[in-house]
């Protein structure tokens, strides 16, 4: 089945990270709401699974996170200051405060991200304008975010890897910071979830994480229509 939403990875990004693979999951008929005891328990379980996976290492020492740090450095970002989303979440999962509880859908994909150490993002497809592209920024693109309670417009650095749609940048530094325009809210009923990996992670591992997320979406949104697309 073809993606309803067009997702394109530019040749420049493919050249920068030849081992990049992403799995997209499209879902409609979703039911979202505030975090529940069940979604919260998934986050706690993910933190335990992460601790077993790391076996005493810090998240940034994991081979997959090492690869992400190398790619961040390659496009000009300091990976210890702007961590990829999986490393940042893993760090929080292992801290005293633990993982944040956002809403049910975000809790589900954050749990999968932490348990598998894979960056996972979710976008509200009703808020996306046109096609989505992963590309290197020119530097004049607009990224609308919130700072101090006020809406502000930022611009990515030239050469930075960003996800964007027809209206502007939706996520800066590949998967570091998502903009509020397309994030999943308690009103979201349709979404696309992206699981992103780099070599040396086997593609089969990304597929397994995608299958787990799809199962969770079905469990928490009975009757939702969920399509897991082949790795690309």
mmCIF file of C-alpha atoms in Angstrom:
data_model
loop_
_atom_site.group_PDB
_atom_site.id
_atom_site.type_symbol
_atom_site.label_atom_id
_atom_site.label_comp_id
_atom_site.label_asym_id
_atom_site.label_seq_id
_atom_site.Cartn_x
_atom_site.Cartn_y
_atom_site.Cartn_z
ATOM 1 C CA UNK A 1 0.000 0.000 0.000
ATOM 2 C CA UNK A 2 1.361 3.416 -0.892
ATOM 3 C CA UNK A 3 1.639 6.170 1.634
ATOM 4 C CA UNK A 4 -1.296 8.576 1.631
ATOM 5 C CA UNK A 5 1.206 11.214 2.740
ATOM 6 C CA UNK A 6 4.234 11.699 0.492
ATOM 7 C CA UNK A 7 7.543 11.322 2.397
ATOM 8 C CA UNK A 8 10.770 12.068 0.539
ATOM 9 C CA UNK A 9 14.375 11.771 1.691
ATOM 10 C CA UNK A 10 16.640 14.037 -0.364
ATOM 11 C CA UNK A 11 19.733 12.768 -2.158
ATOM 12 C CA UNK A 12 21.849 15.092 0.005
ATOM 13 C CA UNK A 13 20.614 13.395 3.167
ATOM 14 C CA UNK A 14 21.127 9.940 1.648
ATOM 15 C CA UNK A 15 24.707 10.924 0.828
ATOM 16 C CA UNK A 16 25.261 12.233 4.366
ATOM 17 C CA UNK A 17 23.858 9.084 5.996
ATOM 18 C CA UNK A 18 23.899 6.112 3.577
ATOM 19 C CA UNK A 19 22.760 3.761 6.357
ATOM 20 C CA UNK A 20 19.558 5.712 7.086
ATOM 21 C CA UNK A 21 16.274 3.777 7.145
ATOM 22 C CA UNK A 22 12.824 4.873 8.218
ATOM 23 C CA UNK A 23 9.598 3.008 8.852
ATOM 24 C CA UNK A 24 6.377 5.002 8.517
ATOM 25 C CA UNK A 25 3.117 4.040 10.217
ATOM 26 C CA UNK A 26 -0.058 5.768 9.083
ATOM 27 C CA UNK A 27 -3.076 5.697 11.382
ATOM 28 C CA UNK A 28 -6.602 7.078 11.214
ATOM 29 C CA UNK A 29 -9.481 6.755 13.648
ATOM 30 C CA UNK A 30 -7.154 7.246 16.612
ATOM 31 C CA UNK A 31 -8.422 8.127 20.067
ATOM 32 C CA UNK A 32 -6.157 10.341 22.142
ATOM 33 C CA UNK A 33 -6.439 11.942 25.558
ATOM 34 C CA UNK A 34 -4.500 12.632 28.746
ATOM 35 C CA UNK A 35 -1.957 10.047 29.874
ATOM 36 C CA UNK A 36 -3.518 7.058 31.616
ATOM 37 C CA UNK A 37 -2.246 4.554 34.160
ATOM 38 C CA UNK A 38 -1.802 2.115 31.270
ATOM 39 C CA UNK A 39 0.246 4.489 29.087
ATOM 40 C CA UNK A 40 2.264 5.541 32.129
ATOM 41 C CA UNK A 41 3.026 1.892 32.940
ATOM 42 C CA UNK A 42 4.347 1.436 29.395
ATOM 43 C CA UNK A 43 6.822 4.268 29.951
ATOM 44 C CA UNK A 44 8.031 2.723 33.216
ATOM 45 C CA UNK A 45 8.418 -0.657 31.490
ATOM 46 C CA UNK A 46 10.332 0.987 28.624
ATOM 47 C CA UNK A 47 12.794 2.491 31.112
ATOM 48 C CA UNK A 48 13.385 -0.972 32.586
ATOM 49 C CA UNK A 49 13.909 -2.463 29.115
ATOM 50 C CA UNK A 50 16.346 0.318 28.303
ATOM 51 C CA UNK A 51 18.389 -0.353 31.439
ATOM 52 C CA UNK A 52 18.671 -4.033 30.445
ATOM 53 C CA UNK A 53 19.673 -3.072 26.881
ATOM 54 C CA UNK A 54 22.363 -0.658 28.042
ATOM 55 C CA UNK A 55 23.712 -2.984 30.768
ATOM 56 C CA UNK A 56 25.421 -0.190 32.685
ATOM 57 C CA UNK A 57 26.475 1.928 29.696
ATOM 58 C CA UNK A 58 25.352 5.501 29.165
ATOM 59 C CA UNK A 59 22.865 5.981 26.293
ATOM 60 C CA UNK A 60 25.430 7.828 24.161
ATOM 61 C CA UNK A 61 27.729 4.778 24.317
ATOM 62 C CA UNK A 62 25.210 2.563 22.514
ATOM 63 C CA UNK A 63 26.407 1.872 18.923
ATOM 64 C CA UNK A 64 23.192 3.232 17.402
ATOM 65 C CA UNK A 65 23.479 6.453 19.408
ATOM 66 C CA UNK A 66 27.163 6.718 18.432
ATOM 67 C CA UNK A 67 26.076 6.627 14.781
ATOM 68 C CA UNK A 68 23.508 9.387 15.360
ATOM 69 C CA UNK A 69 26.135 11.524 17.109
ATOM 70 C CA UNK A 70 28.448 11.121 14.125
ATOM 71 C CA UNK A 71 25.709 12.216 11.709
ATOM 72 C CA UNK A 72 24.781 15.214 13.879
ATOM 73 C CA UNK A 73 28.436 16.250 13.864
ATOM 74 C CA UNK A 74 28.553 15.794 10.071
ATOM 75 C CA UNK A 75 25.793 18.347 9.507
ATOM 76 C CA UNK A 76 27.251 20.826 11.980
ATOM 77 C CA UNK A 77 25.341 20.193 15.220
ATOM 78 C CA UNK A 78 27.009 19.499 18.558
ATOM 79 C CA UNK A 79 25.530 16.124 19.569
ATOM 80 C CA UNK A 80 26.224 16.566 23.286
ATOM 81 C CA UNK A 81 24.222 19.821 23.280
ATOM 82 C CA UNK A 82 21.468 18.910 20.812
ATOM 83 C CA UNK A 83 20.885 15.200 21.287
ATOM 84 C CA UNK A 84 18.818 13.113 18.909
ATOM 85 C CA UNK A 85 15.350 12.451 20.337
ATOM 86 C CA UNK A 86 16.055 8.841 21.374
ATOM 87 C CA UNK A 87 19.201 9.729 23.327
ATOM 88 C CA UNK A 88 17.489 12.675 25.019
ATOM 89 C CA UNK A 89 14.528 10.511 26.060
ATOM 90 C CA UNK A 90 16.794 7.686 27.214
ATOM 91 C CA UNK A 91 18.713 10.111 29.412
ATOM 92 C CA UNK A 92 15.449 11.242 30.994
ATOM 93 C CA UNK A 93 14.230 7.655 31.388
ATOM 94 C CA UNK A 94 17.297 6.815 33.471
ATOM 95 C CA UNK A 95 17.094 9.980 35.576
ATOM 96 C CA UNK A 96 15.345 10.308 38.922
ATOM 97 C CA UNK A 97 12.458 12.243 37.371
ATOM 98 C CA UNK A 98 11.833 9.624 34.697
ATOM 99 C CA UNK A 99 9.988 10.097 31.437
ATOM 100 C CA UNK A 100 7.425 12.871 30.950
ATOM 101 C CA UNK A 101 3.776 11.963 30.512
ATOM 102 C CA UNK A 102 2.395 13.970 27.582
ATOM 103 C CA UNK A 103 -0.726 12.279 26.214
ATOM 104 C CA UNK A 104 -1.606 8.696 25.315
ATOM 105 C CA UNK A 105 -0.330 8.709 21.713
ATOM 106 C CA UNK A 106 2.922 10.464 22.590
ATOM 107 C CA UNK A 107 3.409 8.124 25.559
ATOM 108 C CA UNK A 108 3.085 5.130 23.214
ATOM 109 C CA UNK A 109 5.679 6.270 20.713
ATOM 110 C CA UNK A 110 8.025 7.527 23.449
ATOM 111 C CA UNK A 111 7.855 4.107 25.118
ATOM 112 C CA UNK A 112 8.820 2.372 21.869
ATOM 113 C CA UNK A 113 11.606 4.908 21.271
ATOM 114 C CA UNK A 114 13.127 4.327 24.713
ATOM 115 C CA UNK A 115 12.746 0.546 24.758
ATOM 116 C CA UNK A 116 14.388 0.155 21.339
ATOM 117 C CA UNK A 117 16.704 3.214 21.403
ATOM 118 C CA UNK A 118 15.271 4.444 18.096
ATOM 119 C CA UNK A 119 14.194 8.029 17.369
ATOM 120 C CA UNK A 120 10.402 7.978 16.892
ATOM 121 C CA UNK A 121 8.233 10.947 15.995
ATOM 122 C CA UNK A 122 4.535 11.517 15.513
ATOM 123 C CA UNK A 123 2.907 14.125 13.279
ATOM 124 C CA UNK A 124 -0.774 15.064 13.090
ATOM 125 C CA UNK A 125 -1.552 14.445 9.419
ATOM 126 C CA UNK A 126 -4.497 16.860 9.508
ATOM 127 C CA UNK A 127 -2.012 19.632 10.310
ATOM 128 C CA UNK A 128 0.600 18.743 7.693
ATOM 129 C CA UNK A 129 0.467 20.847 4.547
ATOM 130 C CA UNK A 130 1.493 19.056 1.354
ATOM 131 C CA UNK A 131 4.324 16.550 1.167
ATOM 132 C CA UNK A 132 6.997 16.003 3.818
ATOM 133 C CA UNK A 133 10.679 16.081 2.937
ATOM 134 C CA UNK A 134 13.841 15.288 4.888
ATOM 135 C CA UNK A 135 16.438 17.669 3.493
ATOM 136 C CA UNK A 136 19.404 19.865 4.267
ATOM 137 C CA UNK A 137 18.218 23.380 5.033
ATOM 138 C CA UNK A 138 19.153 26.470 3.062
ATOM 139 C CA UNK A 139 18.820 28.458 6.294
ATOM 140 C CA UNK A 140 15.949 30.724 5.311
ATOM 141 C CA UNK A 141 13.160 28.238 6.090
ATOM 142 C CA UNK A 142 10.737 29.120 8.879
ATOM 143 C CA UNK A 143 10.397 27.027 12.024
ATOM 144 C CA UNK A 144 7.550 28.265 14.189
ATOM 145 C CA UNK A 145 8.003 27.367 17.845
ATOM 146 C CA UNK A 146 7.111 28.726 21.280
ATOM 147 C CA UNK A 147 9.512 30.477 23.658
ATOM 148 C CA UNK A 148 8.443 32.041 26.938
ATOM 149 C CA UNK A 149 4.808 31.434 26.058
ATOM 150 C CA UNK A 150 5.110 33.439 22.845
ATOM 151 C CA UNK A 151 5.138 32.155 19.266
ATOM 152 C CA UNK A 152 8.510 32.813 17.658
ATOM 153 C CA UNK A 153 9.976 32.096 14.235
ATOM 154 C CA UNK A 154 13.415 30.484 14.085
ATOM 155 C CA UNK A 155 15.522 29.583 11.088
ATOM 156 C CA UNK A 156 17.580 26.388 10.860
ATOM 157 C CA UNK A 157 21.298 26.588 10.228
ATOM 158 C CA UNK A 158 22.381 26.237 6.622
ATOM 159 C CA UNK A 159 23.127 22.567 5.995
ATOM 160 C CA UNK A 160 21.135 21.383 8.996
ATOM 161 C CA UNK A 161 18.978 18.309 8.344
ATOM 162 C CA UNK A 162 15.281 19.117 8.796
ATOM 163 C CA UNK A 163 11.868 17.634 8.150
ATOM 164 C CA UNK A 164 9.610 20.119 6.399
ATOM 165 C CA UNK A 165 6.285 20.428 4.612
ATOM 166 C CA UNK A 166 4.869 23.116 2.318
ATOM 167 C CA UNK A 167 4.350 25.522 5.243
ATOM 168 C CA UNK A 168 7.829 25.286 6.777
ATOM 169 C CA UNK A 169 10.068 23.183 9.004
ATOM 170 C CA UNK A 170 8.236 20.670 11.199
ATOM 171 C CA UNK A 171 11.289 19.254 13.000
ATOM 172 C CA UNK A 172 14.772 20.726 13.426
ATOM 173 C CA UNK A 173 18.102 18.886 13.490
ATOM 174 C CA UNK A 174 16.595 15.747 11.971
ATOM 175 C CA UNK A 175 14.660 14.616 15.055
ATOM 176 C CA UNK A 176 15.845 16.966 17.806
ATOM 177 C CA UNK A 177 12.931 19.378 18.212
ATOM 178 C CA UNK A 178 9.441 19.157 16.752
ATOM 179 C CA UNK A 179 7.409 22.289 16.131
ATOM 180 C CA UNK A 180 4.057 22.717 17.879
ATOM 181 C CA UNK A 181 2.087 23.068 14.613
ATOM 182 C CA UNK A 182 2.069 19.348 13.735
ATOM 183 C CA UNK A 183 2.566 17.678 17.100
ATOM 184 C CA UNK A 184 0.034 15.189 18.436
ATOM 185 C CA UNK A 185 -2.559 16.759 20.729
ATOM 186 C CA UNK A 186 -5.459 15.283 22.652
ATOM 187 C CA UNK A 187 -7.660 16.145 19.649
ATOM 188 C CA UNK A 188 -5.524 14.194 17.139
ATOM 189 C CA UNK A 189 -7.355 11.442 15.251
ATOM 190 C CA UNK A 190 -4.965 10.888 12.297
ATOM 191 C CA UNK A 191 -1.200 10.634 12.488
ATOM 192 C CA UNK A 192 1.959 9.425 10.835
ATOM 193 C CA UNK A 193 4.658 7.914 13.045
ATOM 194 C CA UNK A 194 8.264 7.769 11.873
ATOM 195 C CA UNK A 195 10.860 5.388 13.270
ATOM 196 C CA UNK A 196 14.354 6.401 12.141
ATOM 197 C CA UNK A 197 17.528 4.329 12.256
ATOM 198 C CA UNK A 198 21.113 4.348 11.081
ATOM 199 C CA UNK A 199 23.586 1.561 10.462
ATOM 200 C CA UNK A 200 24.745 -0.455 12.439
ATOM 201 C CA UNK A 201 21.154 -1.077 13.616
ATOM 202 C CA UNK A 202 19.684 -3.951 11.570
ATOM 203 C CA UNK A 203 16.610 -3.008 9.534
ATOM 204 C CA UNK A 204 14.816 -5.964 11.163
ATOM 205 C CA UNK A 205 15.164 -4.210 14.543
ATOM 206 C CA UNK A 206 13.420 -1.092 13.207
ATOM 207 C CA UNK A 207 10.666 -3.254 11.738
ATOM 208 C CA UNK A 208 10.202 -4.987 15.113
ATOM 209 C CA UNK A 209 9.883 -1.626 16.854
ATOM 210 C CA UNK A 210 7.357 -0.515 14.227
ATOM 211 C CA UNK A 211 5.322 -3.677 14.734
ATOM 212 C CA UNK A 212 5.294 -3.078 18.493
ATOM 213 C CA UNK A 213 4.077 0.497 18.024
ATOM 214 C CA UNK A 214 1.356 -0.638 15.616
ATOM 215 C CA UNK A 215 0.150 -3.208 18.174
ATOM 216 C CA UNK A 216 0.017 -0.550 20.887
ATOM 217 C CA UNK A 217 -1.928 1.820 18.642
ATOM 218 C CA UNK A 218 -4.455 -0.937 17.940
ATOM 219 C CA UNK A 219 -4.735 -1.722 21.648
ATOM 220 C CA UNK A 220 -5.249 1.879 22.755
ATOM 221 C CA UNK A 221 -7.395 2.911 19.754
ATOM 222 C CA UNK A 222 -9.599 -0.108 18.970
ATOM 223 C CA UNK A 223 -11.003 0.186 15.467
ATOM 224 C CA UNK A 224 -8.265 2.509 14.199
ATOM 225 C CA UNK A 225 -6.989 1.858 10.679
ATOM 226 C CA UNK A 226 -3.231 1.319 10.892
ATOM 227 C CA UNK A 227 -0.825 0.754 8.004
ATOM 228 C CA UNK A 228 2.840 -0.121 8.575
ATOM 229 C CA UNK A 229 4.867 0.683 5.484
ATOM 230 C CA UNK A 230 7.986 -1.146 4.362
ATOM 231 C CA UNK A 231 11.347 0.340 5.412
ATOM 232 C CA UNK A 232 12.623 3.022 3.051
#
